[in-house]
Structure formats: structure tokens, C-alpha cells
Amino acid sequence: MRVHRRHALSSALIAVATAFGLAFGTACSSDESSTPAPEGETTAERSPEGASERADLVSFKLDDRSQAGITNIWLTWTITNNSGKKSNYSWDWEAIDANGTRVANGTQLETDVQPGQTATGEFPTTLKSTEGVKLNITSFDRTAAS
């Protein structure tokens, strides 16, 4: 009986991991070009039909919260859902230093954003400085949430 439960649990975990991998891989594969991150806070109005979903990412920037000699740099973002459907967002980003070297990269997610709703988020980084660092969005995708 004990072996059967482990097998069932293993199968369930593998199924969940596979589903997440397929969904995430599909969500992140729509745009391979690199674009600069939006700068500062801007006001977004409801997009006309056919407007780029990328415009929903209103702000994406580095926030240096370092103090007392301790480095503490975060990513912060604001997304406004300009579509008519509840949406999930995923985007890949990279941080490039003044020499053109990638010093960090990652993927961010924002889920279940209602039409017209604005969502904000933050995430810690491993960056040691923001001096001369530029953020680029390397892919961005909005999908309908269930």
C-alpha cells in the first residue's frame, strides 16, 4: 500500500510539473525581440482593439533600497489590463550594464488581472548596483485567465 501511494503522489507531481512547463513555455514564446523597459510611472488608457498587449506593462524599473552598506535592489512593476478579459501576464527581462554585458535576467508573472484593473508587484534581484544598468524586455505575453 505504501508503494502505491508514493507512485500516485509521484505521478501527480509529474503531471502538475508537466502542465506548468507546457503552459509556461507556451506563454513565454510569443515575442523574441528585446525592447527597453518602460521608464517611470505613466498613465495608461484603455487600448483600442488590436493595440499591443505590451502597452499593458506601464512601469518596470529597478528600485535601489540599499542602506547602511547593504545592497538591496528590487524590480518593481505596474500592469494595467487594457483588454476586456481577465488576464495573466508573463515577461522575460534582462539587465545590461554600461559595457553591454548582461548582469541579470529572469521571468516575472502577474496573474488574474481583471479588465481595467491595475496590479503592482516587486521582486528582489542579485544586482550589486543600478549604476549604468538598463532593463530590457526580451518577451512579453498576455493570456486569458481562466
mmCIF file with all atom_site columns, C-alpha atoms in Angstrom:
data_model
loop_
_atom_site.group_PDB
_atom_site.id
_atom_site.type_symbol
_atom_site.label_atom_id
_atom_site.label_alt_id
_atom_site.label_comp_id
_atom_site.label_asym_id
_atom_site.label_entity_id
_atom_site.label_seq_id
_atom_site.pdbx_PDB_ins_code
_atom_site.Cartn_x
_atom_site.Cartn_y
_atom_site.Cartn_z
_atom_site.occupancy
_atom_site.B_iso_or_equiv
_atom_site.pdbx_formal_charge
_atom_site.auth_seq_id
_atom_site.auth_comp_id
_atom_site.auth_asym_id
_atom_site.auth_atom_id
_atom_site.pdbx_PDB_model_num
ATOM 1   C CA . MET A 1 1   ? 0.000   0.000  0.000   1.00 0.00 ? 1   MET A CA 1
ATOM 2   C CA . ARG A 1 2   ? 2.823   2.410  0.854   1.00 0.00 ? 2   ARG A CA 1
ATOM 3   C CA . VAL A 1 3   ? 4.485   1.960  -2.573  1.00 0.00 ? 3   VAL A CA 1
ATOM 4   C CA . HIS A 1 4   ? 1.161   2.611  -4.319  1.00 0.00 ? 4   HIS A CA 1
ATOM 5   C CA . ARG A 1 5   ? 0.707   5.954  -2.503  1.00 0.00 ? 5   ARG A CA 1
ATOM 6   C CA . ARG A 1 6   ? 4.234   7.079  -3.385  1.00 0.00 ? 6   ARG A CA 1
ATOM 7   C CA . HIS A 1 7   ? 3.669   6.146  -7.006  1.00 0.00 ? 7   HIS A CA 1
ATOM 8   C CA . ALA A 1 8   ? 0.355   8.049  -7.067  1.00 0.00 ? 8   ALA A CA 1
ATOM 9   C CA . LEU A 1 9   ? 1.945   11.100 -5.434  1.00 0.00 ? 9   LEU A CA 1
ATOM 10  C CA . SER A 1 10  ? 4.914   10.972 -7.843  1.00 0.00 ? 10  SER A CA 1
ATOM 11  C CA . SER A 1 11  ? 2.568   10.688 -10.826 1.00 0.00 ? 11  SER A CA 1
ATOM 12  C CA . ALA A 1 12  ? 0.510   13.640 -9.611  1.00 0.00 ? 12  ALA A CA 1
ATOM 13  C CA . LEU A 1 13  ? 3.601   15.816 -9.087  1.00 0.00 ? 13  LEU A CA 1
ATOM 14  C CA . ILE A 1 14  ? 4.948   14.913 -12.530 1.00 0.00 ? 14  ILE A CA 1
ATOM 15  C CA . ALA A 1 15  ? 1.584   15.753 -14.131 1.00 0.00 ? 15  ALA A CA 1
ATOM 16  C CA . VAL A 1 16  ? 1.451   19.147 -12.410 1.00 0.00 ? 16  VAL A CA 1
ATOM 17  C CA . ALA A 1 17  ? 5.067   19.946 -13.336 1.00 0.00 ? 17  ALA A CA 1
ATOM 18  C CA . THR A 1 18  ? 4.466   18.929 -16.957 1.00 0.00 ? 18  THR A CA 1
ATOM 19  C CA . ALA A 1 19  ? 1.280   21.018 -17.221 1.00 0.00 ? 19  ALA A CA 1
ATOM 20  C CA . PHE A 1 20  ? 3.027   24.038 -15.722 1.00 0.00 ? 20  PHE A CA 1
ATOM 21  C CA . GLY A 1 21  ? 6.006   23.599 -18.049 1.00 0.00 ? 21  GLY A CA 1
ATOM 22  C CA . LEU A 1 22  ? 3.816   23.390 -21.136 1.00 0.00 ? 22  LEU A CA 1
ATOM 23  C CA . ALA A 1 23  ? 1.685   26.360 -20.121 1.00 0.00 ? 23  ALA A CA 1
ATOM 24  C CA . PHE A 1 24  ? 4.691   28.465 -19.142 1.00 0.00 ? 24  PHE A CA 1
ATOM 25  C CA . GLY A 1 25  ? 6.661   27.549 -22.269 1.00 0.00 ? 25  GLY A CA 1
ATOM 26  C CA . THR A 1 26  ? 3.731   28.460 -24.493 1.00 0.00 ? 26  THR A CA 1
ATOM 27  C CA . ALA A 1 27  ? 3.077   31.716 -22.626 1.00 0.00 ? 27  ALA A CA 1
ATOM 28  C CA . CYS A 1 28  ? 6.667   32.911 -22.935 1.00 0.00 ? 28  CYS A CA 1
ATOM 29  C CA . SER A 1 29  ? 7.272   32.128 -26.600 1.00 0.00 ? 29  SER A CA 1
ATOM 30  C CA . SER A 1 30  ? 5.370   34.887 -28.365 1.00 0.00 ? 30  SER A CA 1
ATOM 31  C CA . ASP A 1 31  ? 7.924   37.676 -28.819 1.00 0.00 ? 31  ASP A CA 1
ATOM 32  C CA . GLU A 1 32  ? 11.659  37.178 -29.240 1.00 0.00 ? 32  GLU A CA 1
ATOM 33  C CA . SER A 1 33  ? 12.676  40.826 -29.696 1.00 0.00 ? 33  SER A CA 1
ATOM 34  C CA . SER A 1 34  ? 14.245  42.894 -26.954 1.00 0.00 ? 34  SER A CA 1
ATOM 35  C CA . THR A 1 35  ? 12.695  46.237 -26.086 1.00 0.00 ? 35  THR A CA 1
ATOM 36  C CA . PRO A 1 36  ? 13.584  48.759 -23.418 1.00 0.00 ? 36  PRO A CA 1
ATOM 37  C CA . ALA A 1 37  ? 11.531  48.601 -20.265 1.00 0.00 ? 37  ALA A CA 1
ATOM 38  C CA . PRO A 1 38  ? 9.078   51.475 -19.793 1.00 0.00 ? 38  PRO A CA 1
ATOM 39  C CA . GLU A 1 39  ? 10.526  54.324 -17.795 1.00 0.00 ? 39  GLU A CA 1
ATOM 40  C CA . GLY A 1 40  ? 8.851   55.719 -14.705 1.00 0.00 ? 40  GLY A CA 1
ATOM 41  C CA . GLU A 1 41  ? 5.159   55.841 -13.966 1.00 0.00 ? 41  GLU A CA 1
ATOM 42  C CA . THR A 1 42  ? 2.866   56.694 -16.852 1.00 0.00 ? 42  THR A CA 1
ATOM 43  C CA . THR A 1 43  ? -0.869  56.785 -17.218 1.00 0.00 ? 43  THR A CA 1
ATOM 44  C CA . ALA A 1 44  ? -2.363  54.135 -19.487 1.00 0.00 ? 44  ALA A CA 1
ATOM 45  C CA . GLU A 1 45  ? -5.760  54.464 -21.082 1.00 0.00 ? 45  GLU A CA 1
ATOM 46  C CA . ARG A 1 46  ? -7.882  51.608 -22.378 1.00 0.00 ? 46  ARG A CA 1
ATOM 47  C CA . SER A 1 47  ? -6.239  50.360 -25.589 1.00 0.00 ? 47  SER A CA 1
ATOM 48  C CA . PRO A 1 48  ? -8.202  50.311 -28.815 1.00 0.00 ? 48  PRO A CA 1
ATOM 49  C CA . GLU A 1 49  ? -8.871  46.857 -30.314 1.00 0.00 ? 49  GLU A CA 1
ATOM 50  C CA . GLY A 1 50  ? -5.692  45.399 -31.789 1.00 0.00 ? 50  GLY A CA 1
ATOM 51  C CA . ALA A 1 51  ? -3.311  47.541 -29.712 1.00 0.00 ? 51  ALA A CA 1
ATOM 52  C CA . SER A 1 52  ? -0.203  45.838 -28.422 1.00 0.00 ? 52  SER A CA 1
ATOM 53  C CA . GLU A 1 53  ? -0.585  43.890 -25.188 1.00 0.00 ? 53  GLU A CA 1
ATOM 54  C CA . ARG A 1 54  ? 2.938   45.119 -24.345 1.00 0.00 ? 54  ARG A CA 1
ATOM 55  C CA . ALA A 1 55  ? 1.397   48.529 -23.605 1.00 0.00 ? 55  ALA A CA 1
ATOM 56  C CA . ASP A 1 56  ? -0.224  46.961 -20.510 1.00 0.00 ? 56  ASP A CA 1
ATOM 57  C CA . LEU A 1 57  ? 3.201   46.980 -18.808 1.00 0.00 ? 57  LEU A CA 1
ATOM 58  C CA . VAL A 1 58  ? 3.018   50.563 -17.608 1.00 0.00 ? 58  VAL A CA 1
ATOM 59  C CA . SER A 1 59  ? 6.167   50.581 -15.475 1.00 0.00 ? 59  SER A CA 1
ATOM 60  C CA . PHE A 1 60  ? 9.089   48.164 -14.988 1.00 0.00 ? 60  PHE A CA 1
ATOM 61  C CA . LYS A 1 61  ? 12.137  49.507 -13.188 1.00 0.00 ? 61  LYS A CA 1
ATOM 62  C CA . LEU A 1 62  ? 14.860  48.944 -10.634 1.00 0.00 ? 62  LEU A CA 1
ATOM 63  C CA . ASP A 1 63  ? 14.310  50.249 -7.102  1.00 0.00 ? 63  ASP A CA 1
ATOM 64  C CA . ASP A 1 64  ? 17.530  50.643 -5.092  1.00 0.00 ? 64  ASP A CA 1
ATOM 65  C CA . ARG A 1 65  ? 16.595  50.174 -1.427  1.00 0.00 ? 65  ARG A CA 1
ATOM 66  C CA . SER A 1 66  ? 20.185  49.757 -0.266  1.00 0.00 ? 66  SER A CA 1
ATOM 67  C CA . GLN A 1 67  ? 21.138  51.281 3.050   1.00 0.00 ? 67  GLN A CA 1
ATOM 68  C CA . ALA A 1 68  ? 23.854  51.044 5.699   1.00 0.00 ? 68  ALA A CA 1
ATOM 69  C CA . GLY A 1 69  ? 26.219  49.343 3.242   1.00 0.00 ? 69  GLY A CA 1
ATOM 70  C CA . ILE A 1 70  ? 23.793  46.518 2.461   1.00 0.00 ? 70  ILE A CA 1
ATOM 71  C CA . THR A 1 71  ? 22.831  46.105 -1.206  1.00 0.00 ? 71  THR A CA 1
ATOM 72  C CA . ASN A 1 72  ? 19.084  45.692 -1.681  1.00 0.00 ? 72  ASN A CA 1
ATOM 73  C CA . ILE A 1 73  ? 17.887  46.213 -5.279  1.00 0.00 ? 73  ILE A CA 1
ATOM 74  C CA . TRP A 1 74  ? 14.371  45.212 -6.336  1.00 0.00 ? 74  TRP A CA 1
ATOM 75  C CA . LEU A 1 75  ? 12.393  45.072 -9.578  1.00 0.00 ? 75  LEU A CA 1
ATOM 76  C CA . THR A 1 76  ? 9.057   46.882 -9.417  1.00 0.00 ? 76  THR A CA 1
ATOM 77  C CA . TRP A 1 77  ? 6.249   46.912 -11.968 1.00 0.00 ? 77  TRP A CA 1
ATOM 78  C CA . THR A 1 78  ? 2.798   48.201 -12.723 1.00 0.00 ? 78  THR A CA 1
ATOM 79  C CA . ILE A 1 79  ? 0.443   46.466 -15.158 1.00 0.00 ? 79  ILE A CA 1
ATOM 80  C CA . THR A 1 80  ? -2.937  47.784 -16.280 1.00 0.00 ? 80  THR A CA 1
ATOM 81  C CA . ASN A 1 81  ? -5.187  45.289 -18.039 1.00 0.00 ? 81  ASN A CA 1
ATOM 82  C CA . ASN A 1 82  ? -6.449  47.153 -21.091 1.00 0.00 ? 82  ASN A CA 1
ATOM 83  C CA . SER A 1 83  ? -8.239  44.121 -22.512 1.00 0.00 ? 83  SER A CA 1
ATOM 84  C CA . GLY A 1 84  ? -11.822 43.087 -21.956 1.00 0.00 ? 84  GLY A CA 1
ATOM 85  C CA . LYS A 1 85  ? -10.854 39.759 -20.309 1.00 0.00 ? 85  LYS A CA 1
ATOM 86  C CA . LYS A 1 86  ? -9.247  38.672 -17.048 1.00 0.00 ? 86  LYS A CA 1
ATOM 87  C CA . SER A 1 87  ? -5.595  38.162 -17.986 1.00 0.00 ? 87  SER A CA 1
ATOM 88  C CA . ASN A 1 88  ? -2.320  36.576 -16.932 1.00 0.00 ? 88  ASN A CA 1
ATOM 89  C CA . TYR A 1 89  ? 0.979   38.228 -17.848 1.00 0.00 ? 89  TYR A CA 1
ATOM 90  C CA . SER A 1 90  ? 4.468   36.791 -18.164 1.00 0.00 ? 90  SER A CA 1
ATOM 91  C CA . TRP A 1 91  ? 7.580   38.538 -19.362 1.00 0.00 ? 91  TRP A CA 1
ATOM 92  C CA . ASP A 1 92  ? 11.277  37.818 -19.660 1.00 0.00 ? 92  ASP A CA 1
ATOM 93  C CA . TRP A 1 93  ? 13.746  40.568 -18.886 1.00 0.00 ? 93  TRP A CA 1
ATOM 94  C CA . GLU A 1 94  ? 17.449  41.247 -18.805 1.00 0.00 ? 94  GLU A CA 1
ATOM 95  C CA . ALA A 1 95  ? 19.600  43.845 -17.070 1.00 0.00 ? 95  ALA A CA 1
ATOM 96  C CA . ILE A 1 96  ? 22.506  45.128 -19.174 1.00 0.00 ? 96  ILE A CA 1
ATOM 97  C CA . ASP A 1 97  ? 25.406  47.108 -17.703 1.00 0.00 ? 97  ASP A CA 1
ATOM 98  C CA . ALA A 1 98  ? 27.082  50.111 -19.359 1.00 0.00 ? 98  ALA A CA 1
ATOM 99  C CA . ASN A 1 99  ? 29.530  47.758 -21.149 1.00 0.00 ? 99  ASN A CA 1
ATOM 100 C CA . GLY A 1 100 ? 26.672  45.799 -22.763 1.00 0.00 ? 100 GLY A CA 1
ATOM 101 C CA . THR A 1 101 ? 27.139  42.770 -20.504 1.00 0.00 ? 101 THR A CA 1
ATOM 102 C CA . ARG A 1 102 ? 24.050  41.015 -19.195 1.00 0.00 ? 102 ARG A CA 1
ATOM 103 C CA . VAL A 1 103 ? 24.300  41.122 -15.391 1.00 0.00 ? 103 VAL A CA 1
ATOM 104 C CA . ALA A 1 104 ? 20.892  39.627 -14.539 1.00 0.00 ? 104 ALA A CA 1
ATOM 105 C CA . ASN A 1 105 ? 17.818  38.181 -16.178 1.00 0.00 ? 105 ASN A CA 1
ATOM 106 C CA . GLY A 1 106 ? 14.605  36.466 -15.221 1.00 0.00 ? 106 GLY A CA 1
ATOM 107 C CA . THR A 1 107 ? 10.900  35.942 -15.754 1.00 0.00 ? 107 THR A CA 1
ATOM 108 C CA . GLN A 1 108 ? 8.101   37.738 -13.921 1.00 0.00 ? 108 GLN A CA 1
ATOM 109 C CA . LEU A 1 109 ? 4.454   36.767 -13.645 1.00 0.00 ? 109 LEU A CA 1
ATOM 110 C CA . GLU A 1 110 ? 1.293   38.672 -12.778 1.00 0.00 ? 110 GLU A CA 1
ATOM 111 C CA . THR A 1 111 ? -1.912  36.638 -12.732 1.00 0.00 ? 111 THR A CA 1
ATOM 112 C CA . ASP A 1 112 ? -5.679  37.113 -12.682 1.00 0.00 ? 112 ASP A CA 1
ATOM 113 C CA . VAL A 1 113 ? -5.713  40.844 -13.508 1.00 0.00 ? 113 VAL A CA 1
ATOM 114 C CA . GLN A 1 114 ? -9.312  41.927 -14.146 1.00 0.00 ? 114 GLN A CA 1
ATOM 115 C CA . PRO A 1 115 ? -10.227 44.186 -17.117 1.00 0.00 ? 115 PRO A CA 1
ATOM 116 C CA . GLY A 1 116 ? -9.351  47.786 -16.265 1.00 0.00 ? 116 GLY A CA 1
ATOM 117 C CA . GLN A 1 117 ? -7.555  46.717 -13.075 1.00 0.00 ? 117 GLN A CA 1
ATOM 118 C CA . THR A 1 118 ? -4.027  47.849 -12.223 1.00 0.00 ? 118 THR A CA 1
ATOM 119 C CA . ALA A 1 119 ? -1.668  45.420 -10.492 1.00 0.00 ? 119 ALA A CA 1
ATOM 120 C CA . THR A 1 120 ? 1.701   46.228 -8.940  1.00 0.00 ? 120 THR A CA 1
ATOM 121 C CA . GLY A 1 121 ? 4.482   43.856 -7.974  1.00 0.00 ? 121 GLY A CA 1
ATOM 122 C CA . GLU A 1 122 ? 8.056   43.657 -6.805  1.00 0.00 ? 122 GLU A CA 1
ATOM 123 C CA . PHE A 1 123 ? 10.836  41.082 -6.735  1.00 0.00 ? 123 PHE A CA 1
ATOM 124 C CA . PRO A 1 124 ? 14.358  41.110 -5.229  1.00 0.00 ? 124 PRO A CA 1
ATOM 125 C CA . THR A 1 125 ? 17.413  40.918 -7.515  1.00 0.00 ? 125 THR A CA 1
ATOM 126 C CA . THR A 1 126 ? 21.022  39.862 -7.093  1.00 0.00 ? 126 THR A CA 1
ATOM 127 C CA . LEU A 1 127 ? 22.287  43.102 -8.649  1.00 0.00 ? 127 LEU A CA 1
ATOM 128 C CA . LYS A 1 128 ? 25.055  44.894 -6.767  1.00 0.00 ? 128 LYS A CA 1
ATOM 129 C CA . SER A 1 129 ? 24.433  48.311 -8.342  1.00 0.00 ? 129 SER A CA 1
ATOM 130 C CA . THR A 1 130 ? 21.997  50.174 -10.586 1.00 0.00 ? 130 THR A CA 1
ATOM 131 C CA . GLU A 1 131 ? 24.734  52.449 -11.950 1.00 0.00 ? 131 GLU A CA 1
ATOM 132 C CA . GLY A 1 132 ? 24.528  52.347 -15.756 1.00 0.00 ? 132 GLY A CA 1
ATOM 133 C CA . VAL A 1 133 ? 22.164  49.333 -15.729 1.00 0.00 ? 133 VAL A CA 1
ATOM 134 C CA . LYS A 1 134 ? 19.432  49.239 -18.377 1.00 0.00 ? 134 LYS A CA 1
ATOM 135 C CA . LEU A 1 135 ? 16.417  46.893 -18.276 1.00 0.00 ? 135 LEU A CA 1
ATOM 136 C CA . ASN A 1 136 ? 15.177  45.247 -21.476 1.00 0.00 ? 136 ASN A CA 1
ATOM 137 C CA . ILE A 1 137 ? 12.036  43.196 -22.012 1.00 0.00 ? 137 ILE A CA 1
ATOM 138 C CA . THR A 1 138 ? 13.003  40.176 -24.144 1.00 0.00 ? 138 THR A CA 1
ATOM 139 C CA . SER A 1 139 ? 9.497   38.671 -24.380 1.00 0.00 ? 139 SER A CA 1
ATOM 140 C CA . PHE A 1 140 ? 6.055   39.663 -23.164 1.00 0.00 ? 140 PHE A CA 1
ATOM 141 C CA . ASP A 1 141 ? 2.791   37.759 -23.254 1.00 0.00 ? 141 ASP A CA 1
ATOM 142 C CA . ARG A 1 142 ? -0.764  38.299 -22.062 1.00 0.00 ? 142 ARG A CA 1
ATOM 143 C CA . THR A 1 143 ? -3.074  35.280 -21.967 1.00 0.00 ? 143 THR A CA 1
ATOM 144 C CA . ALA A 1 144 ? -6.705  34.970 -20.947 1.00 0.00 ? 144 ALA A CA 1
ATOM 145 C CA . ALA A 1 145 ? -7.025  33.774 -17.346 1.00 0.00 ? 145 ALA A CA 1
ATOM 146 C CA . SER A 1 146 ? -9.448  31.016 -16.528 1.00 0.00 ? 146 SER A CA 1
#
